[in-house]
Short mmCIF file of C-alpha atoms and ligand atoms in Angstrom, two decimals:
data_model
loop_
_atom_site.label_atom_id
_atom_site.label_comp_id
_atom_site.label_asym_id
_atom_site.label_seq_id
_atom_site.Cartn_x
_atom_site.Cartn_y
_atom_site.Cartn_z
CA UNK A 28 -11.16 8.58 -7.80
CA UNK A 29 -11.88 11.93 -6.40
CA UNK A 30 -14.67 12.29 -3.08
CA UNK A 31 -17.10 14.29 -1.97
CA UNK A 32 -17.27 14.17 1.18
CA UNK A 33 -14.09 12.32 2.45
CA UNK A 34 -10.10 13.76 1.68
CA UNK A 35 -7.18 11.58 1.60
CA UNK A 36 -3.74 11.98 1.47
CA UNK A 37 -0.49 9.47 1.60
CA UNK A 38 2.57 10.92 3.58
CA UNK A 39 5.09 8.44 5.05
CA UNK A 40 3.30 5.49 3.77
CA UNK A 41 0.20 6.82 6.35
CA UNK A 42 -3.26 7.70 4.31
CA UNK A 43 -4.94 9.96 6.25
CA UNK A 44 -8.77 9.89 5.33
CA UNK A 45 -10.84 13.23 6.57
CA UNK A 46 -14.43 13.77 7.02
CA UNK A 47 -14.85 16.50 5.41
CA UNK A 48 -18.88 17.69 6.11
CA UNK A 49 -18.24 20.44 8.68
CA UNK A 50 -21.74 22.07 8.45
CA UNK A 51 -23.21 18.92 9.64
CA UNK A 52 -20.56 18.10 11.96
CA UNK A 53 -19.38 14.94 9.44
CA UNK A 54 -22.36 13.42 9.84
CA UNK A 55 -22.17 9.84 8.25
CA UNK A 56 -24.75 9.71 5.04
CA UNK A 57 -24.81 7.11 3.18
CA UNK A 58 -22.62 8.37 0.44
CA UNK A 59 -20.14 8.98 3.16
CA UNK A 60 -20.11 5.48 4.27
CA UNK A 61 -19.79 4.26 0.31
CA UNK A 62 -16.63 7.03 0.00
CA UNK A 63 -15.11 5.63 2.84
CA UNK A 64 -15.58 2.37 1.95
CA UNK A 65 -14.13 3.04 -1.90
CA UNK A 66 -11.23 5.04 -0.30
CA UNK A 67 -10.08 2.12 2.07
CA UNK A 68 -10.67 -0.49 -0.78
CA UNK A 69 -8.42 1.49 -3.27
CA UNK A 70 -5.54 1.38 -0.61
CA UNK A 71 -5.90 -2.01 0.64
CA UNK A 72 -3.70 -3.28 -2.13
CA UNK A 73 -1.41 -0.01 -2.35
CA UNK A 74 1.75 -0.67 -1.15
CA UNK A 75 2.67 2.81 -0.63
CA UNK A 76 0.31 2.78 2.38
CA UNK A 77 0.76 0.41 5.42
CA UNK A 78 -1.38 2.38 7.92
CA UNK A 79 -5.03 4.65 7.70
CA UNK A 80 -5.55 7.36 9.72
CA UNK A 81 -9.21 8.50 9.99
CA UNK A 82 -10.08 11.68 11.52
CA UNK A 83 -12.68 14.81 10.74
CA UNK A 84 -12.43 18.10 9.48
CA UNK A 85 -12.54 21.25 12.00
CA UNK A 86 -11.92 20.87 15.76
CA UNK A 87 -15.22 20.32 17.23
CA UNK A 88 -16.62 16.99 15.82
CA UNK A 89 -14.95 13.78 14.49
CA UNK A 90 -18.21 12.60 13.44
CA UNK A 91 -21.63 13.24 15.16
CA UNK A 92 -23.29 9.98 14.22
CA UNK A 93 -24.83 9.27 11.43
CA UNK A 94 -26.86 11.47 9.55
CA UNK A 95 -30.47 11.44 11.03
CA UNK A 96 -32.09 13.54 8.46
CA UNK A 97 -31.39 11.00 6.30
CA UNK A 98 -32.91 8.26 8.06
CA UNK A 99 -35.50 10.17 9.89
CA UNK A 100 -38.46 8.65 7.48
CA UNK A 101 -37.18 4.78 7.30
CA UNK A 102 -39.19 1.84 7.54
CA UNK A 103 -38.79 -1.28 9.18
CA UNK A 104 -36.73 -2.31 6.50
CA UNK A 105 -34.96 0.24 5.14
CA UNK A 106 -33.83 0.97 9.10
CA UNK A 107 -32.71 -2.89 8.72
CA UNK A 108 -30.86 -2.45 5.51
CA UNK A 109 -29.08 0.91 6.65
CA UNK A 110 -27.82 -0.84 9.72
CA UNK A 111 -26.53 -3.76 7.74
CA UNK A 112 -24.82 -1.80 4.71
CA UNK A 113 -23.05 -0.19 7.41
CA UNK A 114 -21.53 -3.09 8.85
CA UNK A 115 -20.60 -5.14 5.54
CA UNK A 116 -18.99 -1.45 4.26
CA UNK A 117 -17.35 0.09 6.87
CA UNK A 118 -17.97 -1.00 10.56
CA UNK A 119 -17.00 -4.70 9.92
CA UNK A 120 -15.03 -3.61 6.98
CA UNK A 121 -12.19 -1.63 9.18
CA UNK A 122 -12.00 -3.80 12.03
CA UNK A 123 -11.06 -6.93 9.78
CA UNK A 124 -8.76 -4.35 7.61
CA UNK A 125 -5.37 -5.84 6.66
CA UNK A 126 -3.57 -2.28 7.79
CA UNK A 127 -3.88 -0.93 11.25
CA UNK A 128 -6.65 2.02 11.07
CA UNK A 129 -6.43 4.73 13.61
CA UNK A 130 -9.02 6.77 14.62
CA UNK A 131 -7.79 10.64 15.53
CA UNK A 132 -10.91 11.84 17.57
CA UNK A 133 -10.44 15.49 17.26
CA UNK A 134 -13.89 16.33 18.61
CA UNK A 135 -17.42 14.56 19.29
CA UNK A 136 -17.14 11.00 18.53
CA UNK A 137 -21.30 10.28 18.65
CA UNK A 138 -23.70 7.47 17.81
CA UNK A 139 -22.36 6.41 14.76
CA UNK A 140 -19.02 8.38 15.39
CA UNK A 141 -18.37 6.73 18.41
CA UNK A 142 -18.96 3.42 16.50
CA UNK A 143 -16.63 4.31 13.90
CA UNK A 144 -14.12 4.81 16.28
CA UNK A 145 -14.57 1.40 18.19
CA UNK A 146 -14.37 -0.28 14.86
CA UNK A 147 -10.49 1.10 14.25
CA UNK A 148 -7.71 -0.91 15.46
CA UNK A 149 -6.32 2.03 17.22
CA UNK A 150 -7.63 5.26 18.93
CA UNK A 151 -6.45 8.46 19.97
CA UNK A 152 -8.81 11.61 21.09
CA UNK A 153 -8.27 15.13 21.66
CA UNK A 154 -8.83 16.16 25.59
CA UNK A 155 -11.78 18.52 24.48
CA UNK A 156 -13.55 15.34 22.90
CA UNK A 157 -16.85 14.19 23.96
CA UNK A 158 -17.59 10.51 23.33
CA UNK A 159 -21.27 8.62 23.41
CA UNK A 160 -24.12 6.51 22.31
CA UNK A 161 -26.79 8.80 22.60
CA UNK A 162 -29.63 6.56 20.17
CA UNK A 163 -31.95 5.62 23.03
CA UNK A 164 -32.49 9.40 23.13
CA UNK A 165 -34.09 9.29 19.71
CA UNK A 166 -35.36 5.94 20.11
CA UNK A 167 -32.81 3.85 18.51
CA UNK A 168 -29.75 1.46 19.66
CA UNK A 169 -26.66 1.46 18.21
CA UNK A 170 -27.00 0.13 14.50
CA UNK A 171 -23.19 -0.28 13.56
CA UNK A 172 -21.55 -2.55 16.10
CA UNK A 173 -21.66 -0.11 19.28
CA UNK A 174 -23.37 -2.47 21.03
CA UNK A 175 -20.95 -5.32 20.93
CA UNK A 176 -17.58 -3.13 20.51
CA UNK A 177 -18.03 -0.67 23.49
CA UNK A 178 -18.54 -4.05 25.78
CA UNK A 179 -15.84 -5.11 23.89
CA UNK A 180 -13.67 -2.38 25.00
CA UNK A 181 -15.00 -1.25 28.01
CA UNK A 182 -17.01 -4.27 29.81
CA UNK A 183 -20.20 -4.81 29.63
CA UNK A 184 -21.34 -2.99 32.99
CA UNK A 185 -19.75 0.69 31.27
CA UNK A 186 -21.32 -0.31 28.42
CA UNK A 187 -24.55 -0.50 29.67
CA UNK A 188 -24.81 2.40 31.17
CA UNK A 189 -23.73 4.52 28.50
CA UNK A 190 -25.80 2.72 26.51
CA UNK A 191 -28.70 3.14 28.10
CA UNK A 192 -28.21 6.57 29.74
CA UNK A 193 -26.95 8.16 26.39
CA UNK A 194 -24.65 10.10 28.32
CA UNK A 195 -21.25 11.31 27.19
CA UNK A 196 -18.04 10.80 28.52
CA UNK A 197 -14.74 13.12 28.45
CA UNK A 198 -11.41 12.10 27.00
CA UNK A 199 -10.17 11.32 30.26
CA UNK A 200 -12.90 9.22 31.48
CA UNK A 201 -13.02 7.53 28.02
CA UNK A 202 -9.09 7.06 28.42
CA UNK A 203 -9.43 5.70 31.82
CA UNK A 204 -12.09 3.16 30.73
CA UNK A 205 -10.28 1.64 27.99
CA UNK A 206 -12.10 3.32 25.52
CA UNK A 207 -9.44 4.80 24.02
CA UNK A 208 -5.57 4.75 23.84
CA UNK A 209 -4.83 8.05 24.40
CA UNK A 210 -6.28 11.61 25.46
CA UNK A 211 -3.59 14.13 24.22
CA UNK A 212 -3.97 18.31 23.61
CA UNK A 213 -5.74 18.75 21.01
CA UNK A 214 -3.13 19.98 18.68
CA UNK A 215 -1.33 16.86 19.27
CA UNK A 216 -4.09 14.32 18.00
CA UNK A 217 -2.84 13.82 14.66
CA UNK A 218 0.73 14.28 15.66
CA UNK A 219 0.49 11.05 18.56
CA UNK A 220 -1.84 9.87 15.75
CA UNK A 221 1.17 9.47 13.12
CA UNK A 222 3.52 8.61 16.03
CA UNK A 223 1.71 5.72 16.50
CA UNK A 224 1.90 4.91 12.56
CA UNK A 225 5.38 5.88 12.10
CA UNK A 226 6.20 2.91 14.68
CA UNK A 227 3.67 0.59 12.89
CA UNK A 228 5.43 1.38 8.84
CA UNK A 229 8.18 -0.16 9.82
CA UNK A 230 7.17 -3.26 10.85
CA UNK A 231 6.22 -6.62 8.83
CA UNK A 232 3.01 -5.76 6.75
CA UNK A 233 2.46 -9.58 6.32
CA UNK A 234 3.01 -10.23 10.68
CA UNK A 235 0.80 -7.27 11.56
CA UNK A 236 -2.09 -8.35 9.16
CA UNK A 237 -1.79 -11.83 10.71
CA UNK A 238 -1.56 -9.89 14.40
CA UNK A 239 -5.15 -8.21 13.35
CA UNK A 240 -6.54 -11.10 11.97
CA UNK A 241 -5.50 -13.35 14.83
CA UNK A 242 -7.20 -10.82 17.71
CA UNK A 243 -10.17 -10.59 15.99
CA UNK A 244 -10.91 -14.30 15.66
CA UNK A 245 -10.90 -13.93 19.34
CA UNK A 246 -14.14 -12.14 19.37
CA UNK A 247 -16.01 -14.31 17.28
CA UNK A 248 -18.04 -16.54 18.71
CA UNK A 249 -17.74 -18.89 15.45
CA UNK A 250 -13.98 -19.16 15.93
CA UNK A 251 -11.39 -20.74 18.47
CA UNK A 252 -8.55 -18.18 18.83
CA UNK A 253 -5.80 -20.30 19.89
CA UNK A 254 -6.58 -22.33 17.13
CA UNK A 255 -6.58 -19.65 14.74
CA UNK A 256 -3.34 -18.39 16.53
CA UNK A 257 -1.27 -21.47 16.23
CA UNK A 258 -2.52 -21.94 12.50
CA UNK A 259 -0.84 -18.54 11.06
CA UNK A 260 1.48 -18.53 13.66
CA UNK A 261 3.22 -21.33 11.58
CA UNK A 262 2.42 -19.68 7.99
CA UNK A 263 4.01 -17.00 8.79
CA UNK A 264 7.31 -19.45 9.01
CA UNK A 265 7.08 -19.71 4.98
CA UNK A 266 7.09 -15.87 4.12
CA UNK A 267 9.91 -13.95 3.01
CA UNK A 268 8.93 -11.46 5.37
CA UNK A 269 9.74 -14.31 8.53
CA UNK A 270 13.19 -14.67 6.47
CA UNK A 271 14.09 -10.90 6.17
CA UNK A 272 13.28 -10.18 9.93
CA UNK A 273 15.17 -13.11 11.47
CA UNK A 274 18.25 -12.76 9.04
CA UNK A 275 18.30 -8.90 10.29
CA UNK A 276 18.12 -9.88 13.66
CA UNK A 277 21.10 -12.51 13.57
CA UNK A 278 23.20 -10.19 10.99
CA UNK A 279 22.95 -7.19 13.74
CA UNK A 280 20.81 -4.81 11.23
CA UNK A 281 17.43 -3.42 10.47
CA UNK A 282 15.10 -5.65 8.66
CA UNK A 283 13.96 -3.68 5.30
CA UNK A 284 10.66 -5.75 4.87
CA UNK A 285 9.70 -3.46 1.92
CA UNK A 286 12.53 -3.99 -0.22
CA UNK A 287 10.54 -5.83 -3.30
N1 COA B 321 -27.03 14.13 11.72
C1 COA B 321 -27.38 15.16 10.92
N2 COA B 321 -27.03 16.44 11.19
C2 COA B 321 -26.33 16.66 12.30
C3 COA B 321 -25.92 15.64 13.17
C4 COA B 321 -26.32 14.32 12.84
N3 COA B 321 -25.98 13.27 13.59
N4 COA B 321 -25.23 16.18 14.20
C5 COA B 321 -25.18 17.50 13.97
N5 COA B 321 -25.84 17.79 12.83
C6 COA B 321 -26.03 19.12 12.21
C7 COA B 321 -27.09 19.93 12.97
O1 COA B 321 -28.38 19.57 12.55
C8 COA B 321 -26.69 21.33 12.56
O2 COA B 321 -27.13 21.55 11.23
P1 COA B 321 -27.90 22.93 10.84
O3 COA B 321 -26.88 24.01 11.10
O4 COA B 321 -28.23 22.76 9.39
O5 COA B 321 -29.08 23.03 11.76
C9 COA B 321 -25.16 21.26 12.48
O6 COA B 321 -24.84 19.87 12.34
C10 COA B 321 -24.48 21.79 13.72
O7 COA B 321 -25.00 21.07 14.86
P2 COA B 321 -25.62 21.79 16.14
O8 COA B 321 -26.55 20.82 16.81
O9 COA B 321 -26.18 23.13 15.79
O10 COA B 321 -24.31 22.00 17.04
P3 COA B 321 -24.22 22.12 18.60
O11 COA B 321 -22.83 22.56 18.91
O12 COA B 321 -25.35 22.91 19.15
O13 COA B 321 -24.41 20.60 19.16
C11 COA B 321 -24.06 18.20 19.14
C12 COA B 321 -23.47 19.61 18.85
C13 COA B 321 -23.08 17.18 18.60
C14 COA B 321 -24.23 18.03 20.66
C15 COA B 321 -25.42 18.07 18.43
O14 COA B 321 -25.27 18.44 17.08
C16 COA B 321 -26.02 16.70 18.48
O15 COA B 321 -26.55 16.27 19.50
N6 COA B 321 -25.98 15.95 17.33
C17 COA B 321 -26.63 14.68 17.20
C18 COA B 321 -25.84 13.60 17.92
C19 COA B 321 -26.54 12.28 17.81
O16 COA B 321 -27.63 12.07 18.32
N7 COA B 321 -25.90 11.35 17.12
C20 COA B 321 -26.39 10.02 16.96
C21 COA B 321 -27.09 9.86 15.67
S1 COA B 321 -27.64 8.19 15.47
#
């Protein structure tokens, strides 16, 4: 399936997926949220991919929020229904992803940039990036998690105020907070970016999907994580996976956990 307004490509078992709407500084429209969402669907079950990177065309924006032309004229409801498309496709969507998704922040990371961001597993953002939740300024909240992932991330006290105050933090601050992993040059965001990946590809697909799963149950309130923990702890005793990595180990050699 080709895209509009998203590019992919599969190197080293890493799809990288770019934003590619530069004259609106990859704005998220709703077709942009549906691309993204088809793109990561059709590699969920490709085994040629084990990791997603996301990033956004051009150096000065990842993605300035989401498009507010688009929702400038939305009712009660339709502001309702944008906010909770956007979770079920792509907010929730990537966080509970079976592959690690990293988010290479090559510029502003806004509104519903920032929250795309905070929904990867992973992120990594130039030193020239600007990162914020800057809704209350046009008289919104964050609609696609930012208000429970940036607490998440960075405590609720940092969230809160840049809730609130809309204001914009550098990579460094951002970095310092726990907001993201790393601040790097910013020629070096996709190259950390794939770093990161490259250790990840390696690894068992079946043990890092648990790992994901397992962290996340953490966060929701419906859910005990230790019990989740100890659960697929013990499941993953009956995959061939568990069998390949543990013979490797005693047999003094690399495990190959992609050989079927
Ligand atoms: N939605 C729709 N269009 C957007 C956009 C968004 N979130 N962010 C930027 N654009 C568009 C601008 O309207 C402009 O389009 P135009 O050339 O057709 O007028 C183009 O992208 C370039 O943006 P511009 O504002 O001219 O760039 P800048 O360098 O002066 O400012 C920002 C950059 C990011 C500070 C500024 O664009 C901005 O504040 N964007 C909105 C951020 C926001 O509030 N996001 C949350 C949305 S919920």
């Amino acid at each position: 399936m080709t895209f509009e307004n998203v590019l992919t490509e599969i190197t080293n078992s890493v799809l990288t997926i770019t934003i590619n709407r530069p004259s609106k500084l990859n704005a998220l429209d709703l077709k942009t949220i549906e691309e993204l969402h088809e793109a990561l669907l059709q590699a969920e079950n490709e085994k040629s991919v084990r990791v997603v990177v996301i990033t956004g065309t051009g150096n000065k924006a990842f993605v300035a929020g989401a498009d507010i032309s688009e929702f400038s004229d939305f009712s009660i409801e339709e502001g309702k229904k944008m906010s909770s498309t956007g979770h079920f496709k792509l907010f929730n969507f990537i966080e509970n992803y079976s592959k690690p998704v990293i988010a290479a922040i090559n510029g502003y990371a806004l509104g519903g940039g920032l929250e795309l961001a905070l929904a990867c597993h992973i992120r990594v953002a130039s030193s020239t990036a600007r990162m914020g939740l800057p809704e209350v300024s046009l008289g919104l909240i964050p609609g696609y998690g930012g208000t429970q992932r940036l607490a998440h991330l960075v405590g609720k006290g940092k969230a809160m105020e840049m809730i609130v105050t809309a204001d914009m933090i550098t990579a460094e601050e951002a970095e310092k907070c726990g907001l993201i992993n790393y601040a790097v040059a910013p020629e070096e965001v996709l190259t950390k970016s794939y770093e990161i990946a490259a250790k990840i590809t390696s690894k068992s697909g079946n043990a890092i999907k648990t790992a994901i799963k397992v962290i996340n149950a953490g966060y929701n309130n419906h859910l005990n994580g230790y019990e989740v923990e100890i659960e697929e702890f013990g499941k993953l005793f009956g995959t061939s996976e568990f069998k390949e990595g543990v013979s490797a180990f005693l047999q003094k050699r690399k495990p190959d956990f992609f050989r079927n």
